[in-house]
Coordinates of C-alpha atoms in Angstrom, one line a residue:
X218 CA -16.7 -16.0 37.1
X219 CA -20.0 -15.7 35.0
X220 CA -23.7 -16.2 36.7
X221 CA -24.4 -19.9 36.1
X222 CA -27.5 -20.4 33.9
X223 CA -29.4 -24.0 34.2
X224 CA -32.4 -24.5 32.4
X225 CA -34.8 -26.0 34.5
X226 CA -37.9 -24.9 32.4
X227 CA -37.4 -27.5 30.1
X228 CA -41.0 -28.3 29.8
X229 CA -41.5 -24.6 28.1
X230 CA -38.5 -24.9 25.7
X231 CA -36.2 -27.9 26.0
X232 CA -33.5 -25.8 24.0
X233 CA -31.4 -26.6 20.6
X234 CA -29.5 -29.5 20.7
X235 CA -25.4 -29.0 20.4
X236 CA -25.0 -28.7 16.5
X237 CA -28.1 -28.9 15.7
X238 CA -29.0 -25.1 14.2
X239 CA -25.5 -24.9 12.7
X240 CA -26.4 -28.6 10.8
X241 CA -29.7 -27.7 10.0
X242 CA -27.9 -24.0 8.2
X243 CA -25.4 -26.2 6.2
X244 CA -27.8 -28.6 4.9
X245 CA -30.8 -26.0 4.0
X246 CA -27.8 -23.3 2.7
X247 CA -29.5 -22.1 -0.3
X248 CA -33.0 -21.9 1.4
X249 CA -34.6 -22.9 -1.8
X250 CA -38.5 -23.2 -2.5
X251 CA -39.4 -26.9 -2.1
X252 CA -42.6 -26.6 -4.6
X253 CA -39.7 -25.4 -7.1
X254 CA -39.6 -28.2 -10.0
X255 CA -35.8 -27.5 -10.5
X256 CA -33.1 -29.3 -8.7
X257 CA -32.6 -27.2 -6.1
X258 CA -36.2 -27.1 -4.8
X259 CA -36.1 -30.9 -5.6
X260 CA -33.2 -31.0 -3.2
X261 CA -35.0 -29.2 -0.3
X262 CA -38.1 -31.4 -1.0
X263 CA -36.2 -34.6 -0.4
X264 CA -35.0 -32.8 2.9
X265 CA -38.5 -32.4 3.9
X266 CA -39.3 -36.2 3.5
X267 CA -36.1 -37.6 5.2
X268 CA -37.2 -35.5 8.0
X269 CA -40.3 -36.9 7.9
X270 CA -39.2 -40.3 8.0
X271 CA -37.5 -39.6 10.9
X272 CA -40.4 -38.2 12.8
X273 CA -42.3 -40.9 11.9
X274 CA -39.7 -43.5 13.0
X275 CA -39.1 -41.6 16.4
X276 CA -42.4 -42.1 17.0
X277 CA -43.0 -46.1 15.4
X278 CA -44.9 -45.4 12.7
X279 CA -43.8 -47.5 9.9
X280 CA -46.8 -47.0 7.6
X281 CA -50.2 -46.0 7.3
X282 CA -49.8 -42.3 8.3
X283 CA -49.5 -39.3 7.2
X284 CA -47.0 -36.4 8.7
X285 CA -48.4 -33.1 8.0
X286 CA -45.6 -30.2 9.3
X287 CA -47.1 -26.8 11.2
X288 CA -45.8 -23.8 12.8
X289 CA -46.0 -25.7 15.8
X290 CA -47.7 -28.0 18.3
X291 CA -50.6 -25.0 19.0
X292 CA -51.5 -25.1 15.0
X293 CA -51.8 -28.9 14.9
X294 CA -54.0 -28.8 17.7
X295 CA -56.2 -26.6 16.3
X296 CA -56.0 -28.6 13.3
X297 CA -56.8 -31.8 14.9
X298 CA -60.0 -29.8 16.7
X299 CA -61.5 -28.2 14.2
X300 CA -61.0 -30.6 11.3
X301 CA -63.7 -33.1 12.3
X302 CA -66.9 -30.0 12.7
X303 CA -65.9 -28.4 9.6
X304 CA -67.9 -30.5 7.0
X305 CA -70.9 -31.2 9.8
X306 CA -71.0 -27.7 11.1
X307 CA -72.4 -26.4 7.5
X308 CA -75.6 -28.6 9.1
X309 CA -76.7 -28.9 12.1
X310 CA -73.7 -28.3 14.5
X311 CA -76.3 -29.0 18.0
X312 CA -76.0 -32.6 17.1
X313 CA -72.2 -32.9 17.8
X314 CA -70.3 -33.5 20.4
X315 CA -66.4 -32.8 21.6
X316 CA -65.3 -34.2 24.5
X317 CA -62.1 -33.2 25.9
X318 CA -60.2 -32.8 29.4
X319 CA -60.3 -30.0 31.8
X320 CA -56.4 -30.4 32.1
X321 CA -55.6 -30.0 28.5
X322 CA -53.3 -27.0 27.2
X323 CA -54.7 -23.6 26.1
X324 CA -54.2 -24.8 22.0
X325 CA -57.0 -27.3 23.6
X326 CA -59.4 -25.7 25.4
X327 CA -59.7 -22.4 23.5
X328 CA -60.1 -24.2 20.1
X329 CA -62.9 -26.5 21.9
X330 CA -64.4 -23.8 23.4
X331 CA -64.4 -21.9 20.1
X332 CA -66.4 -25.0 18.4
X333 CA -69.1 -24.3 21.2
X334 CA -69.3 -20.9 20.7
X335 CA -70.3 -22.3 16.5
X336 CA -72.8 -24.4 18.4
X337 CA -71.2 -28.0 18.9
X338 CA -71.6 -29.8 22.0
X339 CA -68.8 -29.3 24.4
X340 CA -67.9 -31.6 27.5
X341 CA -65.0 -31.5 29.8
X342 CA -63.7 -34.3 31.7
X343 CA -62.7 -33.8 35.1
X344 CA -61.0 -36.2 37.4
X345 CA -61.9 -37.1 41.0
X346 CA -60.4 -34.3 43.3
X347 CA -56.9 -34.9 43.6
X348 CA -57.0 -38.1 42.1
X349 CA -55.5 -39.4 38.7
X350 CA -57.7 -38.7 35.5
X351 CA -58.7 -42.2 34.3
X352 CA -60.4 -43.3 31.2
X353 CA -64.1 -43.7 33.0
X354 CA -63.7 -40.0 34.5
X355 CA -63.2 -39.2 30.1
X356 CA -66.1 -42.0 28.6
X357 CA -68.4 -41.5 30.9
X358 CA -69.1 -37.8 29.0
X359 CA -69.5 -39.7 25.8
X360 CA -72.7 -39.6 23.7
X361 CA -73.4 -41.1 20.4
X362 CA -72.7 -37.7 18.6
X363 CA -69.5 -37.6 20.2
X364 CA -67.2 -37.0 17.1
X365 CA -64.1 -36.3 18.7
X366 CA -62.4 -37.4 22.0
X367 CA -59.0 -35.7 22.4
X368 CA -56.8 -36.5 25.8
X369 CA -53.4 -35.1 26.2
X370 CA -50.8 -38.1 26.8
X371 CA -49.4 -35.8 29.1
X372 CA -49.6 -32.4 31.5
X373 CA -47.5 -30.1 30.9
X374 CA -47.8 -28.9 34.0
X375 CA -47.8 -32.0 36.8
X376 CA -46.2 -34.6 34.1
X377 CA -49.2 -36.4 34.8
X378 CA -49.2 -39.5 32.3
X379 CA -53.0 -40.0 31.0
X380 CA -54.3 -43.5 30.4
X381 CA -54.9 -42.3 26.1
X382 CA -54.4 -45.5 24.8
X383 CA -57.0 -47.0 27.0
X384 CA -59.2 -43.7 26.4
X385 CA -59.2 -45.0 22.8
X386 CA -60.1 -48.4 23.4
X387 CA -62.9 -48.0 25.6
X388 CA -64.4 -45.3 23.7
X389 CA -64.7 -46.7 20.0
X390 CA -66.7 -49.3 21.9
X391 CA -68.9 -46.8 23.2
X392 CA -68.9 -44.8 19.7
X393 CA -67.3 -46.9 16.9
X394 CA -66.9 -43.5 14.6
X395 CA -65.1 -41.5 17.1
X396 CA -62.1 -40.1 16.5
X397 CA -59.4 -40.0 18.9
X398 CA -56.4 -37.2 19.3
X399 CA -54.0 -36.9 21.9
X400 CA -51.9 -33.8 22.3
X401 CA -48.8 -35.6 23.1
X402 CA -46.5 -33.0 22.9
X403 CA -45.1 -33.2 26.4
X404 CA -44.6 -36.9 26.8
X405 CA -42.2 -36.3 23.1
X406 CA -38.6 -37.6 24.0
X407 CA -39.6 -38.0 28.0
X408 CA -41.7 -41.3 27.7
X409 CA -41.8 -43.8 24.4
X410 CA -44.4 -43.4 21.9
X411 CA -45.6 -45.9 19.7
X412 CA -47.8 -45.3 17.3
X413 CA -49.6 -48.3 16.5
X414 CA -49.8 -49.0 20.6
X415 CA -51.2 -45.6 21.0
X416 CA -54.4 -46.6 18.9
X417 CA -55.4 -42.8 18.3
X418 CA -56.1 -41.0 14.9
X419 CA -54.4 -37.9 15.4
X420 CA -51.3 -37.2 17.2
X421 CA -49.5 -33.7 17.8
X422 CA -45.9 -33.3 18.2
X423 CA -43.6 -30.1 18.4
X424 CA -39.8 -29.4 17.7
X425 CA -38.3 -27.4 20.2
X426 CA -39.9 -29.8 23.3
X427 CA -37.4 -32.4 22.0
X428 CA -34.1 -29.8 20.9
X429 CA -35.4 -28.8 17.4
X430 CA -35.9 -24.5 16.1
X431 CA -38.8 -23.3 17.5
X432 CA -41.8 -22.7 14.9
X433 CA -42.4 -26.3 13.7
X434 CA -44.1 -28.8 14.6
X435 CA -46.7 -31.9 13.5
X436 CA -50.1 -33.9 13.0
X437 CA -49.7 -37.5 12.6
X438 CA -53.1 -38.6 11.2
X439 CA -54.4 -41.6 10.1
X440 CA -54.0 -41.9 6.1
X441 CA -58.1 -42.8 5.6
X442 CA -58.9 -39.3 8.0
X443 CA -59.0 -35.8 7.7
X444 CA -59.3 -35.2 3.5
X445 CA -60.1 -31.5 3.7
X446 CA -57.6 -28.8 3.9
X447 CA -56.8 -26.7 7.1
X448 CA -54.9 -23.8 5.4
X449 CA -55.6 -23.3 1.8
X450 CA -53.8 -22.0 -0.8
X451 CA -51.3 -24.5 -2.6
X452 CA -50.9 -28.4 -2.6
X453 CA -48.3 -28.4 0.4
X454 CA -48.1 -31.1 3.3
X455 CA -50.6 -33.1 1.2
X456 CA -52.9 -30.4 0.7
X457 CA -53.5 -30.4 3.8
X458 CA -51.6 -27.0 4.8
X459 CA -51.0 -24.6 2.3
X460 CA -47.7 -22.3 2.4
X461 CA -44.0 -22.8 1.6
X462 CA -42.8 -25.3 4.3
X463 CA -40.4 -24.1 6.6
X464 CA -37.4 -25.9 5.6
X465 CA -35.1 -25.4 7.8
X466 CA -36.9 -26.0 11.3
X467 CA -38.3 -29.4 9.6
X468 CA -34.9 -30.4 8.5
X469 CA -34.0 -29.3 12.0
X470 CA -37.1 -31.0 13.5
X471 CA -35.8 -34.0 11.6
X472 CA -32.2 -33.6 13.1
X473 CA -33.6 -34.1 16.7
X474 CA -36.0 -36.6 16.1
X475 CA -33.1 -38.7 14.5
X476 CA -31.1 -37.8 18.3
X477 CA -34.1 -38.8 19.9
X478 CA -34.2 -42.5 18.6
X479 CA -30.5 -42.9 19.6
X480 CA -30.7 -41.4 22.9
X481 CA -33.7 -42.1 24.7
X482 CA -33.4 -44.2 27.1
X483 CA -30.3 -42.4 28.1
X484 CA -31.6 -39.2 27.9
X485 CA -34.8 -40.3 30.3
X486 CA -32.4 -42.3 32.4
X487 CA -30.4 -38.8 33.1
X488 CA -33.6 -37.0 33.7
X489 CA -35.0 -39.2 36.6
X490 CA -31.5 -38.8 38.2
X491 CA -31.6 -35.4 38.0
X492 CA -35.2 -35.1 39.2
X493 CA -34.5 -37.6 42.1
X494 CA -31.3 -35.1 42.9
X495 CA -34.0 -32.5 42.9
X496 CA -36.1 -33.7 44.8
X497 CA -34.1 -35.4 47.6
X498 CA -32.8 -32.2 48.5
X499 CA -35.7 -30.3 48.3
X500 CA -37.0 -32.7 50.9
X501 CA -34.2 -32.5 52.8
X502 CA -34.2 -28.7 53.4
X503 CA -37.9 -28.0 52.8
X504 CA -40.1 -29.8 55.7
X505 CA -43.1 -28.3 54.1
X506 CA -43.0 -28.9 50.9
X507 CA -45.4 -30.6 48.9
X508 CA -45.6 -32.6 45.8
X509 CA -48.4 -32.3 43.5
X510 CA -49.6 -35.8 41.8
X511 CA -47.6 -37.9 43.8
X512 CA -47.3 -41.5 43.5
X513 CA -48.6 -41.7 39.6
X514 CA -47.3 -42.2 36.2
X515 CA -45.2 -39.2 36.0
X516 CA -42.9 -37.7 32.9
X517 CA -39.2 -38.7 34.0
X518 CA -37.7 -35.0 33.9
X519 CA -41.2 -32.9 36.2
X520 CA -41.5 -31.7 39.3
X521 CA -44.7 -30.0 40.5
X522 CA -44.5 -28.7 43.9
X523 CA -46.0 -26.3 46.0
X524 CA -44.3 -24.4 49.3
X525 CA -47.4 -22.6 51.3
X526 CA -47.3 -19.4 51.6
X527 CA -45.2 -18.6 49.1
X528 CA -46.4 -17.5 45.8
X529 CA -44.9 -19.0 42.7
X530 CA -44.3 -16.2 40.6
X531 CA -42.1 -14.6 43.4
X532 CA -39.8 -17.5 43.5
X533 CA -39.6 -17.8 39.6
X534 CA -38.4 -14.1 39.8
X535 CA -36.2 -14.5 42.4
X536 CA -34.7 -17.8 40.6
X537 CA -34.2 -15.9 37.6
X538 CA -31.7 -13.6 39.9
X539 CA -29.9 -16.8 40.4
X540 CA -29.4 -17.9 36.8
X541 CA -32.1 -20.7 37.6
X542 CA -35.4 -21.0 35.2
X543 CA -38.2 -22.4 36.3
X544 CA -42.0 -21.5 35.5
X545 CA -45.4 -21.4 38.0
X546 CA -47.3 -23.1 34.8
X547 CA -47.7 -23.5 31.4
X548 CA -45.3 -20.9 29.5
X549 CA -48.3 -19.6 27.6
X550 CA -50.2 -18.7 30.5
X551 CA -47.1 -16.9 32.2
X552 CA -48.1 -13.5 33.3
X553 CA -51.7 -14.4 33.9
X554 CA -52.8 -13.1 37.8
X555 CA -55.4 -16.4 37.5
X556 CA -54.0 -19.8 38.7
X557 CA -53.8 -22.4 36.8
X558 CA -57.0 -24.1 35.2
X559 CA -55.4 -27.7 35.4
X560 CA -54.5 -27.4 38.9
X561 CA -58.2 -25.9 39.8
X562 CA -59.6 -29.3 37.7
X563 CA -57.2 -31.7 39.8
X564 CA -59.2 -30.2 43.0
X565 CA -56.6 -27.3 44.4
X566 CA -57.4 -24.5 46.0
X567 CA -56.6 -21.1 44.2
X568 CA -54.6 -20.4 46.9
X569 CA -52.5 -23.4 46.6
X570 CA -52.5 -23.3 42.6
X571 CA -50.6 -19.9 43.0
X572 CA -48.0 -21.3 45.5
X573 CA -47.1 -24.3 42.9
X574 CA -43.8 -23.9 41.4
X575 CA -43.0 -26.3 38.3
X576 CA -39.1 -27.8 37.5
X577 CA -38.7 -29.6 34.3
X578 CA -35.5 -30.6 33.4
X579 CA -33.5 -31.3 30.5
X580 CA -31.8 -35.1 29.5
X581 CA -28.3 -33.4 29.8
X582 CA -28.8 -31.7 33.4
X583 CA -25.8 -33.3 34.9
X584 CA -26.7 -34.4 38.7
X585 CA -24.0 -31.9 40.1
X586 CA -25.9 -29.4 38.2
X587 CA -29.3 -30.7 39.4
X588 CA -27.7 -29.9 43.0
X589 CA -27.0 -26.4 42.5
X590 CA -29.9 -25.8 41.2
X591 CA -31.8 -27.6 43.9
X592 CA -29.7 -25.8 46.8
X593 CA -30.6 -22.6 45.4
X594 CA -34.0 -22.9 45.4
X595 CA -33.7 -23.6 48.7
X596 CA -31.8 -20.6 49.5
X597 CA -34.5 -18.4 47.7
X598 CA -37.3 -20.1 49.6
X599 CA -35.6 -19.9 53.4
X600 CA -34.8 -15.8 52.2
X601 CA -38.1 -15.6 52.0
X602 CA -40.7 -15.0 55.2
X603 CA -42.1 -18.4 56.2
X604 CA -40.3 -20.1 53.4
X605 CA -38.2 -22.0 56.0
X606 CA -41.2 -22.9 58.4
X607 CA -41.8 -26.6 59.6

């Protein structure tokens, strides 16, 4: 018998959905240009929109939006970044502002920090140490040259759930013209979204976090925002993003997001039994364990923990041994010897960042599965000096 493989990195990849590539294959078959006026690149552009639709309906927005397809969630960040300082930085960019999170995701942060670098004014919210962010730690950095707020709905690393929609509320009070974004790429197909509820401008989504190809993704803006276009070079996605649409990742994309509708209060119903399963036994056989943002809004299918003394890339190495994935972070960051930024901005240690091991689960992990998987962590961890310790 075969080395049993459970994907508990879901967070990083939540993998193709049964059928789904083989679907997406059949219906895109001739992989034909969807600019092309004849009717096979007509076909392939009416492919495009129903996937759209669906995107759009998995998320509740019935009208008023535009769906612009990317490579991915890290392109439509960057999009909704640098959009709004593109027309103001050919003036004077010192009298902007961005104001963004210190727990945001690298697609984030290195897009903002870019923007300072061309002169606009950068702040970074922090929450209280070891506390939840809420939306005074994120408006009380506004200014009245704040053009863009943008709060992730939420971590990928903790499954912290941000307040965004109150974010949004309390800050076109402050600043009537801001813009609000929210990275929401996490809380996709793990907590409902709803567009008009949401009350943000921009919105990005990717594929593969909800069981679509890797390499597509969306920003969902508001129709009266964001004329000018990001990648030029041909009237594509609205002229918003030039070059021939990936067709069959965004029919794929579309495939999931039609799943998603169907599923998802069964799919984050199995994930909070799976993550309970987790974590009860975890607890049971691990007195020292720890649990990072405890007792908050959390994603249904995350786990952040910590086990001191034991570093966190160790255990994801020895896990891997066992046919068990899990990650110490964010996948993009994997490899890096620093700890993570967002635990350092909660308040941790470095110390304890490194220790912090991170299970996310997928809406199919069955909770015999979630058992296993649970039991042989703990098995790594006791193997290990000091991993057993009261």
């Amino acid at each position: 018998m075969g080395l049993v493989e459970l994907n508990l990195d879901a967070n990083a990849s939540y993998g193709t959905l049964p059928g789904l590539a083989e679907e997406a294959l059949r219906l895109t078959r001739f992989g034909l240009n969807p600019s092309s006026i004849h009717r096979g690149g007509q076909g392939a552009r009416a492919l495009i929109e129903e996937a759209r639709d669906s995107v759009a309906a998995a998320i509740g927005a019935t009208s008023g939006v535009r769906i612009v397809f990317t490579s991915g969630a890290t392109e439509a960040n960057n999009m909704a970044l640098m959009l709004p300082y593109w027309e103001a930085l050919r003036g004077d960019s010192r009298q902007i502002h961005l104001l963004t999170t210190a727990l945001e995701h690298p697609s984030v942060m290195e897009p903002a920090r870019r923007l300072e670098r061309l002169g606009v004014a950068l702040s970074l919210a922090r929450p209280q140490p070891m506390s939840a962010l809420s939306s005074a730690d994120v408006c009380q950095c506004l200014s009245p040259q704040t053009r863009l707020v943008s709060v992730m709905a939420a971590n990928n690393e903790t499954g912290e759930v941000f307040p965004v929609t109150e974010v949004a509320s309390r800050a076109r009070q402050a600043v009537p013209t801001v813009l609000v974004h929210t990275d929401a790429v996490q809380a996709f197909g793990k907590v409902p979204l709803a567009w008009d509820a949401l009350a943000v401008d921009m919105l990005s989504i990717s594929g593969h976090k909800i069981g679509a190809l890797s390499g597509v993704g969306a920003l969902v803006v508001r129709k009266e925002n964001l004329a000018e276009a990001f990648l030029l070079g041909g009237p594509q996605e609205m002229h918003l993003r030039a070059g021939t649409e990936n067709l069959i990742g965004i029919v794929s994309f579309g495939l999931a997001a039609q799943a998603l509708v169907g599923e998802m209060a069964k799919r984050c119903d199995l994930m909070r039994r799976a993550v309970s399963v987790v974590r009860q036994v975890l607890t049971q056989e691990l007195p020292n364990i720890e649990f990072n943002a405890d007792n908050r809004e959390r994603l249904p299918n995350t786990l952040s923990l910590r086990i001191p003394g034991l570093h966190a890339d160790d255990l994801v190495a020895a896990l891997d041994l066992e046919g068990i994935f899990v990650s110490s972070g964010a996948a993009c960051a994997s490899g890096k010897p620093e700890p993570s930024h967002v635990l350092l901005a909660m308040g941790m240690t470095a110390q304890a960042a490194k220790e912090t091991l991170r299970i996310s689960v997928r809406g199919d992990l069955g909770e015999d599965d979630a058992r296993l998987a649970a039991q042989k962590v703990c098995s790594v961890v006791k193997r290990r000096p000091g991993g057993g310790a009261a």
